[in-house]
Every structure is written in C-alpha cells, then in structure tokens.
mmCIF file of C-alpha atoms and ligand atoms in Angstrom:
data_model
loop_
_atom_site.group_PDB
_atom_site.id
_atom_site.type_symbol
_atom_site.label_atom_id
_atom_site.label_comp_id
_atom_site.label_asym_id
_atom_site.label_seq_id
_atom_site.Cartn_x
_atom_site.Cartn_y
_atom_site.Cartn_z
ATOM 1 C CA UNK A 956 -52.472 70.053 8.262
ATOM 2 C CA UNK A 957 -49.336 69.668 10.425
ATOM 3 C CA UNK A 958 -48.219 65.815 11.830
ATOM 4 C CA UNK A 959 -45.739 65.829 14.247
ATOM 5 C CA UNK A 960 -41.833 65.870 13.071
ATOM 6 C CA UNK A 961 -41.836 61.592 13.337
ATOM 7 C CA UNK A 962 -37.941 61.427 14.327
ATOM 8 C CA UNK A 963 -39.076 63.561 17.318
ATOM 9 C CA UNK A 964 -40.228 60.207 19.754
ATOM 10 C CA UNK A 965 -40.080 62.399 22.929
ATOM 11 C CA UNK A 966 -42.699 64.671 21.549
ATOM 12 C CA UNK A 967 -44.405 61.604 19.739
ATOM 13 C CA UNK A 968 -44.784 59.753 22.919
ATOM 14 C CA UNK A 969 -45.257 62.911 25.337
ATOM 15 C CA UNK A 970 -48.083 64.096 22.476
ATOM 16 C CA UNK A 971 -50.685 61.835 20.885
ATOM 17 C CA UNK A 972 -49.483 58.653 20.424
ATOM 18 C CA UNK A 973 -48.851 58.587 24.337
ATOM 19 C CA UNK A 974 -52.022 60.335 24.607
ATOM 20 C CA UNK A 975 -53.656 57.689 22.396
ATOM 21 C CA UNK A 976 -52.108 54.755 24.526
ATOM 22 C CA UNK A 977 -52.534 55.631 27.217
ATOM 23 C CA UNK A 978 -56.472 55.724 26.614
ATOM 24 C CA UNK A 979 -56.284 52.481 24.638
ATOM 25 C CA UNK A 980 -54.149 50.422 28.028
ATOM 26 C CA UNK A 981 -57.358 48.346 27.852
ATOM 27 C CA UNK A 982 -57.625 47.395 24.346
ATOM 28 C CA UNK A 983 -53.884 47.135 23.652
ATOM 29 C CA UNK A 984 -53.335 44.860 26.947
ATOM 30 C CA UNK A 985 -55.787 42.590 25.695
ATOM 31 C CA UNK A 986 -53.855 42.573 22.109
ATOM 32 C CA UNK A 987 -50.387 42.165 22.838
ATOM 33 C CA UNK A 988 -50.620 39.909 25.892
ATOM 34 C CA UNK A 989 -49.614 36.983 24.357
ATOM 35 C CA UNK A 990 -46.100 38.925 24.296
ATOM 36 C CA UNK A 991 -46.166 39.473 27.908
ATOM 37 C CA UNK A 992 -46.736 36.159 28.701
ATOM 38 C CA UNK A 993 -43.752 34.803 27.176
ATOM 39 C CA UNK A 994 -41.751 38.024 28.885
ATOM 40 C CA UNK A 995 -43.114 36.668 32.006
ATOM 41 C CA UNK A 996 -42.460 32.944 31.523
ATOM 42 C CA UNK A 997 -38.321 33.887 30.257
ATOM 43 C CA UNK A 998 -37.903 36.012 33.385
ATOM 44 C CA UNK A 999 -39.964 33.683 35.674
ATOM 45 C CA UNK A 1000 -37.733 30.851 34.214
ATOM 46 C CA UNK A 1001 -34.299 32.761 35.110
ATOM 47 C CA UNK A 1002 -35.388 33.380 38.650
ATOM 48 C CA UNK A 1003 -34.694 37.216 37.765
ATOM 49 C CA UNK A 1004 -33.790 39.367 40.737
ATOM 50 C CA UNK A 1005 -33.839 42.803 39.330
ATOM 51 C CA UNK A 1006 -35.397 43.632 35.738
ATOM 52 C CA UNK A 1007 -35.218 46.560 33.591
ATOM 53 C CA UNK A 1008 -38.640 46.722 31.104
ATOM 54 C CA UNK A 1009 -37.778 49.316 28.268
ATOM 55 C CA UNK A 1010 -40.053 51.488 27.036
ATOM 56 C CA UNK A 1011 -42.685 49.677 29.312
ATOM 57 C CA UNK A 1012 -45.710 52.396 28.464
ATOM 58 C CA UNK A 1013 -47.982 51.937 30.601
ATOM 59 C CA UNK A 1014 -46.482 49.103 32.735
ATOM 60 C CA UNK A 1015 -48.408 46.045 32.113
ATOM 61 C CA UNK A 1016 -45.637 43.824 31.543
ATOM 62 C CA UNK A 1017 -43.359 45.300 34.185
ATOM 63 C CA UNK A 1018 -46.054 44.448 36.548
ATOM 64 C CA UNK A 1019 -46.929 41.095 35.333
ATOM 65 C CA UNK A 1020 -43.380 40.412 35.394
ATOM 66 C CA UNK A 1021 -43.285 41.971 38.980
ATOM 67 C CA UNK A 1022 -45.997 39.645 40.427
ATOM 68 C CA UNK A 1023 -44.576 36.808 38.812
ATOM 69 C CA UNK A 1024 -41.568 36.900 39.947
ATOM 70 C CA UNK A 1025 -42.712 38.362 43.920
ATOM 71 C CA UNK A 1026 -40.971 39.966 46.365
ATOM 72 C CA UNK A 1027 -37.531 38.755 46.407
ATOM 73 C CA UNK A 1028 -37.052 40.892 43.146
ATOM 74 C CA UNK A 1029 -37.066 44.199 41.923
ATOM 75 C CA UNK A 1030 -38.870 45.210 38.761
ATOM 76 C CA UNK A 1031 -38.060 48.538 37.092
ATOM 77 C CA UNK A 1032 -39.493 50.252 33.912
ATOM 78 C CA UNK A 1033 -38.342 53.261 31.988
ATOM 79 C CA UNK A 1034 -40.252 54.746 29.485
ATOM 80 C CA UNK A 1035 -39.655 58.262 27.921
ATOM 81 C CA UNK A 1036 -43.099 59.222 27.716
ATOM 82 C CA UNK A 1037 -44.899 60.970 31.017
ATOM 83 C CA UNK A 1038 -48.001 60.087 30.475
ATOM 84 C CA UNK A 1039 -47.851 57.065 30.131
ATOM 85 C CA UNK A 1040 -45.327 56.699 33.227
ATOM 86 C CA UNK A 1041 -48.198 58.155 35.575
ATOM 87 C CA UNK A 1042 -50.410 55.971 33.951
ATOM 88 C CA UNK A 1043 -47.949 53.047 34.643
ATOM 89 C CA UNK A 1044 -47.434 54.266 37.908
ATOM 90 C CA UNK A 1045 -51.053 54.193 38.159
ATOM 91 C CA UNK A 1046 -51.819 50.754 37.342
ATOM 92 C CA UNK A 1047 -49.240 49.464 39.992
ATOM 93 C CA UNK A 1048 -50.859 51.164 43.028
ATOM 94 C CA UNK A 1049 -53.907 49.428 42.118
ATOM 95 C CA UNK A 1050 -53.053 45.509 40.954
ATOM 96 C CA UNK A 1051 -50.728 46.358 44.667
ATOM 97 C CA UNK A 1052 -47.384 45.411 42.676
ATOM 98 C CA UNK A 1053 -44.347 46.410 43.577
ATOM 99 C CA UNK A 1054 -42.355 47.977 40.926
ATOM 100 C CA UNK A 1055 -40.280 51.021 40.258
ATOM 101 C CA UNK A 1056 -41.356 53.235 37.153
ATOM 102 C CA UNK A 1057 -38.761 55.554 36.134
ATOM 103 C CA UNK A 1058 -39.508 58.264 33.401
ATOM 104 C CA UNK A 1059 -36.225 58.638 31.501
ATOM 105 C CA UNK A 1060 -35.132 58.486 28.069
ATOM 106 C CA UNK A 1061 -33.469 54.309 28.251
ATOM 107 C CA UNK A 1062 -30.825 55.709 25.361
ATOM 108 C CA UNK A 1063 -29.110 58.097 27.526
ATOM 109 C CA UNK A 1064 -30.097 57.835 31.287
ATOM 110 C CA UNK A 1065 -27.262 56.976 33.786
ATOM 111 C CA UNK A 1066 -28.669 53.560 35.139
ATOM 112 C CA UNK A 1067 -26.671 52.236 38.453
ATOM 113 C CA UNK A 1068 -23.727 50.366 36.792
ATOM 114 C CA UNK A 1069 -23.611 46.384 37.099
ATOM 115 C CA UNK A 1070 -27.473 46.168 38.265
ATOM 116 C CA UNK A 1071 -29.685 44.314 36.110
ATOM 117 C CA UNK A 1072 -30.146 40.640 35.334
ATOM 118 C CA UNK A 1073 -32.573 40.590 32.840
ATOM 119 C CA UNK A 1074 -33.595 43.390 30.302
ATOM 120 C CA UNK A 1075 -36.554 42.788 28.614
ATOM 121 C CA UNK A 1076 -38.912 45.128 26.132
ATOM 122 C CA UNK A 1077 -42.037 44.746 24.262
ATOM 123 C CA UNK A 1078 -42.547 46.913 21.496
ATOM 124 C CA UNK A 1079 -39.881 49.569 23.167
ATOM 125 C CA UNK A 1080 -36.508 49.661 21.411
ATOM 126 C CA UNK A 1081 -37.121 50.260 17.944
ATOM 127 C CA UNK A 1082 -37.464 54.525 18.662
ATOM 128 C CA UNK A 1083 -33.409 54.764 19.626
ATOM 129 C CA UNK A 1084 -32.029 57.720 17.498
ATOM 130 C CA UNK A 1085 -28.586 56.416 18.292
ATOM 131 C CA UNK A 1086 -29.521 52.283 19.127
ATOM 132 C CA UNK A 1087 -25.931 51.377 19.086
ATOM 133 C CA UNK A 1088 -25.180 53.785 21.669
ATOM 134 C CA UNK A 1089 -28.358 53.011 23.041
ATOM 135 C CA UNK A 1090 -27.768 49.413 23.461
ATOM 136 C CA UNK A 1091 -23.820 49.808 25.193
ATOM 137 C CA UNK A 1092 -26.360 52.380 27.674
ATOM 138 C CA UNK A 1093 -27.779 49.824 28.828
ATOM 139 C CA UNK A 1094 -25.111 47.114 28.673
ATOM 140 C CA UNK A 1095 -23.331 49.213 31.339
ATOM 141 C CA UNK A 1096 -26.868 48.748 33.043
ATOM 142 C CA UNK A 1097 -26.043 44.747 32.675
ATOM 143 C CA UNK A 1098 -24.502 42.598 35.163
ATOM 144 C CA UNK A 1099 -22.161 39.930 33.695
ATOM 145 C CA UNK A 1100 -24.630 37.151 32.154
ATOM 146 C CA UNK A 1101 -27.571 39.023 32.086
ATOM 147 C CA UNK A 1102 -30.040 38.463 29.990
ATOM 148 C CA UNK A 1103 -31.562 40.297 26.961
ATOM 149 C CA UNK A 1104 -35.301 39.298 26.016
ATOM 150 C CA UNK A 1105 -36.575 41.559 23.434
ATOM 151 C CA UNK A 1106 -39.661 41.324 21.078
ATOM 152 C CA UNK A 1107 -40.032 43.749 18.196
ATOM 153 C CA UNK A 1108 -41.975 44.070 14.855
ATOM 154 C CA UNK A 1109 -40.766 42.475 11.684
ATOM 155 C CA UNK A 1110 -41.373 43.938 8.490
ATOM 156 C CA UNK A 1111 -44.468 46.374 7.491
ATOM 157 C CA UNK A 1112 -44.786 44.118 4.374
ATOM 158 C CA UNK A 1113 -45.177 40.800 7.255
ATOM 159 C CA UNK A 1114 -47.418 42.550 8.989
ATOM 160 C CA UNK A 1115 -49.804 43.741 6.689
ATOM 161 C CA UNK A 1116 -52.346 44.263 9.165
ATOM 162 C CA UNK A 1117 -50.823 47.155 10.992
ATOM 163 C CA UNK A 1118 -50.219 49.456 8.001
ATOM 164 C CA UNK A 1119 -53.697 48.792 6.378
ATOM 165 C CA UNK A 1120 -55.419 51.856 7.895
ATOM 166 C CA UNK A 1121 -52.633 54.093 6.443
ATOM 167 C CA UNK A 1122 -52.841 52.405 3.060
ATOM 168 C CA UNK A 1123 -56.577 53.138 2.956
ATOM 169 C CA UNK A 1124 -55.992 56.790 3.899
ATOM 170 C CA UNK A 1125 -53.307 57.800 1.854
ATOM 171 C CA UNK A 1126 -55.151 58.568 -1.233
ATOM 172 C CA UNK A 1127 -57.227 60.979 1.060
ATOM 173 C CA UNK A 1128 -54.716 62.031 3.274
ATOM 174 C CA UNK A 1129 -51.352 62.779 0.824
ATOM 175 C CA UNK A 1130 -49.526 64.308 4.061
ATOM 176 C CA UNK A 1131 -49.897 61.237 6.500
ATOM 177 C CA UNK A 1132 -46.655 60.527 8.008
ATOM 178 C CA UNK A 1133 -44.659 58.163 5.982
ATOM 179 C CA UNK A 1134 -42.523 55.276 7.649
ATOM 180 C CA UNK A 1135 -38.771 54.948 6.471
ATOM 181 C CA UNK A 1136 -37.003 51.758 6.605
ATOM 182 C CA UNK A 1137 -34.484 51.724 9.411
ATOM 183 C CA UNK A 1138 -35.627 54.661 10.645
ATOM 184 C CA UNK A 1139 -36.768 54.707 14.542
ATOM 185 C CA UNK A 1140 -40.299 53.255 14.727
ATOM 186 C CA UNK A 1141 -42.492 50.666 14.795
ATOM 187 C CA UNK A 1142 -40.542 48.863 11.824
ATOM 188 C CA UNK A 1143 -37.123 50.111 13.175
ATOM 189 C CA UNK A 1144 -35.891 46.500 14.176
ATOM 190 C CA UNK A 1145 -37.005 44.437 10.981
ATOM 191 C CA UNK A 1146 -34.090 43.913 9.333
ATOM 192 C CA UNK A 1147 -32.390 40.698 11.241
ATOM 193 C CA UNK A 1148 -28.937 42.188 10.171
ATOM 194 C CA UNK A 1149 -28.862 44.986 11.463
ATOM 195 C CA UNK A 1150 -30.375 44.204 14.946
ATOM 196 C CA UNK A 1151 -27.527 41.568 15.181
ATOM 197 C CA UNK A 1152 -25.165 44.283 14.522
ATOM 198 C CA UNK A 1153 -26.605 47.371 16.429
ATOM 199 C CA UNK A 1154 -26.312 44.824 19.947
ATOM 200 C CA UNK A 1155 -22.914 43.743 18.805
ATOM 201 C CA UNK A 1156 -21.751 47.022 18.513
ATOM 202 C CA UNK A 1157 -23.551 48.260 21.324
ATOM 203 C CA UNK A 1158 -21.592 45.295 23.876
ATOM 204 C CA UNK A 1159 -23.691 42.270 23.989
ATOM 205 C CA UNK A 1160 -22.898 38.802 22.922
ATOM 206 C CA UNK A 1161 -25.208 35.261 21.749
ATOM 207 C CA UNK A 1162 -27.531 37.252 19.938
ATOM 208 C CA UNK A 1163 -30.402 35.232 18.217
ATOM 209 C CA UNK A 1164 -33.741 36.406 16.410
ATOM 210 C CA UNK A 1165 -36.437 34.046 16.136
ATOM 211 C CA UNK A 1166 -39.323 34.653 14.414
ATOM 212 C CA UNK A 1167 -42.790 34.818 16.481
ATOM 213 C CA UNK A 1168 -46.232 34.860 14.591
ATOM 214 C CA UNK A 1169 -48.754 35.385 17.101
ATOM 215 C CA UNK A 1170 -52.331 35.277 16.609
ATOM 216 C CA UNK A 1171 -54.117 38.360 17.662
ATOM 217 C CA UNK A 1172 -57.841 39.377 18.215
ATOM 218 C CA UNK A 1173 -59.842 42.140 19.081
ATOM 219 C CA UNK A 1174 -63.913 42.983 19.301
ATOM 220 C CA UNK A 1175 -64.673 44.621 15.630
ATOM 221 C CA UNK A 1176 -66.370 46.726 17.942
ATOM 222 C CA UNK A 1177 -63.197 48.224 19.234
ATOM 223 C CA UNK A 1178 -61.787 48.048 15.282
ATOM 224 C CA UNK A 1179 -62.790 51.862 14.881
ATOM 225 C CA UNK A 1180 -60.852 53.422 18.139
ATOM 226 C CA UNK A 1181 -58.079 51.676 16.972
ATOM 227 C CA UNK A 1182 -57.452 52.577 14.214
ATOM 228 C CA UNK A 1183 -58.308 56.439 14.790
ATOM 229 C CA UNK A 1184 -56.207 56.603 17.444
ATOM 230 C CA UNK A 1185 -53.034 54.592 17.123
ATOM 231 C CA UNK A 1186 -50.418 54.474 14.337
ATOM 232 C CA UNK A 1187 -49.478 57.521 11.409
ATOM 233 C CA UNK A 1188 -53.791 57.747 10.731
ATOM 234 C CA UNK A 1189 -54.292 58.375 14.520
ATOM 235 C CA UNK A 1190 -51.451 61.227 14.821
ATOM 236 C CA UNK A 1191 -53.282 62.901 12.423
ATOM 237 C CA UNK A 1192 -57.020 62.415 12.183
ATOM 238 C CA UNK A 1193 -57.800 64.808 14.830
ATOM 239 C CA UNK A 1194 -56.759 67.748 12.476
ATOM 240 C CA UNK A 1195 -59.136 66.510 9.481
ATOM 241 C CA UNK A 1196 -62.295 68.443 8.708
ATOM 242 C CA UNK A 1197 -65.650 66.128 9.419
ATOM 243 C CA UNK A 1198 -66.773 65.703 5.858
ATOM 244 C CA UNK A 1199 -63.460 64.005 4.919
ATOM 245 C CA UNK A 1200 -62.940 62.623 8.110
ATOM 246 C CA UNK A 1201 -66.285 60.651 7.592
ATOM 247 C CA UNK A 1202 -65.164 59.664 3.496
ATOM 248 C CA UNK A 1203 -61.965 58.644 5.320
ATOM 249 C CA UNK A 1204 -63.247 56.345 8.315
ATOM 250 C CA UNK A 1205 -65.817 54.038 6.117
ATOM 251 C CA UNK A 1206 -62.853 54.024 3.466
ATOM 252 C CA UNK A 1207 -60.318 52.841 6.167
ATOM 253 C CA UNK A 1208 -62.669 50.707 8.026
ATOM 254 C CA UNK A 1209 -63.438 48.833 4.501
ATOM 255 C CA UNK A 1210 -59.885 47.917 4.123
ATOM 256 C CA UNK A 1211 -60.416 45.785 7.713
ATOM 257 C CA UNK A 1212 -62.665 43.758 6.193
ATOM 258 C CA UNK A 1213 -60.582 40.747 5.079
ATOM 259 C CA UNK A 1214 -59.756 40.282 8.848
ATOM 260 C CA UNK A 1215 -63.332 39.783 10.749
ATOM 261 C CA UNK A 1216 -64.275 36.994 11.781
ATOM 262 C CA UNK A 1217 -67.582 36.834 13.544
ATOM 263 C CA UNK A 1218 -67.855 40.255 15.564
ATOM 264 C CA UNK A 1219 -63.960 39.716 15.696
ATOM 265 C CA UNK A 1220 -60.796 41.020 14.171
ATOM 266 C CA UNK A 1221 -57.614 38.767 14.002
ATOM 267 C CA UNK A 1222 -54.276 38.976 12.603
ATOM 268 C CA UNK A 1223 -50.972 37.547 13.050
ATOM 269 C CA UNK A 1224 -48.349 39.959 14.666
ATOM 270 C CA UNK A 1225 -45.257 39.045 12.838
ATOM 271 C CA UNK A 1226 -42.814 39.712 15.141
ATOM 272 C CA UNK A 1227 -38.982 38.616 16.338
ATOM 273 C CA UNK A 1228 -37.985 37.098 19.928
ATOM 274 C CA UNK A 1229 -34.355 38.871 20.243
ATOM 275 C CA UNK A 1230 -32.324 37.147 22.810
ATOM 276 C CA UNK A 1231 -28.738 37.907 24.295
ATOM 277 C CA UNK A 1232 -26.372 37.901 27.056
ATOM 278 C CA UNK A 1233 -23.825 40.340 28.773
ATOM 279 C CA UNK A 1234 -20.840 38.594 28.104
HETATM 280 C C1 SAM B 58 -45.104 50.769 21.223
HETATM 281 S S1 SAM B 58 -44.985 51.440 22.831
HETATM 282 C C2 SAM B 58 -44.860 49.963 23.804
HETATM 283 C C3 SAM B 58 -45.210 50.192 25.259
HETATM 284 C C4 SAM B 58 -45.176 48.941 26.150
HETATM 285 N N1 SAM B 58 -43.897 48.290 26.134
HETATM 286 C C5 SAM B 58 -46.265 47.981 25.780
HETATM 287 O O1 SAM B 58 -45.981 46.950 25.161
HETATM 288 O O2 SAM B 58 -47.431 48.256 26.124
HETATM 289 C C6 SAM B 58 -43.308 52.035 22.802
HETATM 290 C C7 SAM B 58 -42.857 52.690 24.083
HETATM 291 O O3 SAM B 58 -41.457 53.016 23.990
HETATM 292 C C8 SAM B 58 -41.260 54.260 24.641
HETATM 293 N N2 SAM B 58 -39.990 54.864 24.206
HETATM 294 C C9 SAM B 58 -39.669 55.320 22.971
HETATM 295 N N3 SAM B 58 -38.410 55.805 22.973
HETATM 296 C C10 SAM B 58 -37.918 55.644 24.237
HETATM 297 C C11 SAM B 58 -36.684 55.944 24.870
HETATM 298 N N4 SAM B 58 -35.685 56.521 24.195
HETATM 299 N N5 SAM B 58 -36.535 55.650 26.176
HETATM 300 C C12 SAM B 58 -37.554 55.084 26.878
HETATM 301 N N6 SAM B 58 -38.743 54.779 26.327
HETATM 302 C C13 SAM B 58 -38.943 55.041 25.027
HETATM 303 C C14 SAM B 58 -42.495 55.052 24.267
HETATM 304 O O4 SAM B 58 -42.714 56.166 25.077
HETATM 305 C C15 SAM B 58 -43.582 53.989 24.377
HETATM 306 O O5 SAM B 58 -44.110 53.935 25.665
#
C-alpha cells in the first residue's frame, strides 16, 4: 500500500485530502466555526478594506469575512489546492458574496505589493516548505500596519482528539503516514518558539500567541466519515482490503468512545491565536 509522499502538500491537497474536504465543507464548517467567528469579529473590528485568507479551502471564512465586512472591501483567498478553489468559488456564487478566490501556492505567488490590511488564516499556514520565506511573501503582500490574525493547531499531544483515529490504526496499519515535529502539517506551528521566530525572520513585528481551547461538537453520526476521510487514516483507507478495513473501522471508532456525549462527539481544539503587524 502506497500513501502519498506527505512533504508533497500540492499533491496532498490537489489529491485526497482536498478531495476529502472538499466533500466534508458541511461537516467541517459546522466544526471549526467557532474559529471563523473570531476571524470575522478581528477583521470586522479593524474596519478591514482588503483581506488576504490563506489557505482558505473551500472559502467559508473568506466569505463570512466578505459579508461581514460588505462592499466597501475586498476579500481575497488563496489556496493551493484546485479543488477546493472551485469549490470555494462555488460557495460564493451562491451565499451572492463578493470575494476573489485565487488558486496559487501563498509561499511563492507574486501578490500586488503594499495591498493588504489584514491577513488572516485558519488552519492554512502550517504546510509552508520554506515558512520563513513564506511569511516575508506575504509581508511584501502587507501594507504598513497591517494586520496578521492567524489560528493554528498546538501540539498533537494537546489535542489528543485529532490523532486518536491514527493511534487506533497503527497497530493494523504499520505504513500510515507518520507526522514529524516541525515538519509542514497540521502540527507544523506548535512550537510557540519557533512561530515567533519563522514571522520575525520572515518581516513582521508584535508577534503574540495566545492559547485558544475551543469546544467542538459534531453528530456521532457523522463520527465515521470523519474519520475515514480526513487526517493520515483517511489518505490511506481507500487502499485497504475490506476484511481489514472492517477490523480497522470498529477498532478506530472504539477509540472515539471517551468523547460522546449523547448522540454527540466533543472535544477541545487546542489551538493558538497568532497575532502581528507589518511594521
Ligand atoms: C486544513 S485546510 C484549512 C482550509 C480552510 N482554511 C478552512 O479552515 O476550512 C489547509 C488549507 O491550506 C492549503 N494550503 C496548503 N499549503 C498551501 C500553500 N502553500 N499555499 C496556499 N494554500 C495552501 C490547503 O490546500 C488547504 O486548503
């Protein structure tokens, strides 16, 4: 069985796991929008007149942050994966919101110089092979003062929750994609250090991490797309032969246990709130 080389996030995000999002916008919109309410509130706060949304998927905070805010400003997002740009694209021709979706990779892309005020991301800058060079990318993107509003995962050992399913599977499944520490992914921004650094380096100035521990609940109903579809299990499952793919789902699902609560599954997404500034 073959899982996808996981330093490769173009082909990650082009393949299944953009694949897998993109059919899980419902479920995952519902999860995480606590985080794009308070993405909403910072920019609705600032008055922002043009925003850049990094890695936005499949646009749902772009847009929120787009109707928010109204007219007067301009809402961009840039995510690397096609897929889930059409289905971004998508989403605002129906909710009738005006915003831009740009399918680029955000480490590299020539942005107009001097245009944004406020750069914000959910989940979408931990995947930068280069993040230094990432981050002075999109610094150049920055007008003076801007703002930086970031939220990204803390560590896999703070949020248990999310690396349960591969925990369960790896005694079945010894070639499930492992996660390094540092490396680009989910837990590529946990260490506080280094985040400071990487946006020093990389040009911007006032950085502070706060933590965030959000609460977070789904239907158990929707326990078992989840966690076939999203995360290392989900690149993978697809390839596994039916008898062990059975042995493997009631193992996995089993490991969910300690988190439902009456027909529902809840966790705390233990995350940090990144701010900074173009100085
Ligand atoms: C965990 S998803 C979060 C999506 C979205 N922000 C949300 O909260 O629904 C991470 C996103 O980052 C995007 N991404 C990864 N590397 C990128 C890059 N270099 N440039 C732009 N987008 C990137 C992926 O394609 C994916 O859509």
């Amino acid at each position: 069985m073959q899982a996808e080389a996981p330093e490769d996030q173009a082909a990650l995000w082009n393949g299944t796991a953009g694949h897998a999002w993109v059919d899980g916008q419902d479920l995952l919109d519902r999860l995480f929008a606590p985080f794009e309410r308070l993405l909403v509130e910072g920019a609705t706060a600032q008055a922002a007149r043009e925003v850049l949304d990094i890695g936005c998927g499949t646009g749902s905070t772009t847009v929120a942050i787009a109707r928010s805010l109204g007219p007067a400003s301009r809402c961009t997002g840039v995510d690397i994966s096609a897929p889930m740009i059409e289905a971004a694209r998508a989403r605002a021709g129906w909710e009738g919101a005006t915003a831009d979706f740009l399918l680029a990779d955000a480490e590299t892309h020539r942005f107009e110089q001097d245009r944004f005020d406020r750069i914000v991301s959910r989940f979408g800058v931990m995947f930068f092979g280069g993040p230094i060079a990432a981050f002075a990318n999109l610094r150049r993107s920055a007008r003076r003062g801007a703002a930086l509003d970031l939220i990204a995962w803390r560590s896999a050992e703070d949020n248990p929750f999310m690396t349960a399913a591969e925990r369960a599977a790896a005694p079945l499944l010894p070639c499930l994609p492992t996660r390094k520490p540092d490396a680009p992914g989910q837990f590529g921004f946990a260490d506080p250090e280094r985040v400071r650094l990487i946006l020093e380096q990389g040009g911007w100035s006032g950085i502070a991490l706060r933590p965030l521990d959000i609460p977070c609940a789904m239907p158990e109903a929707e326990l078992e797309r989840y966690f076939t579809r999203l995360g290392p299990l989900g690149r993978v499952i697809g390839q596994v032969e039916p008898p062990v793919r059975d042995r493997l789902i009631e193992a996995v699902r089993a490991a969910f246990d300690r988190y439902l609560h009456q027909k529902e599954v809840r966790f705390t997404a233990a995350c940090w709130r990144i701010a900074g500034f173009a100085g």
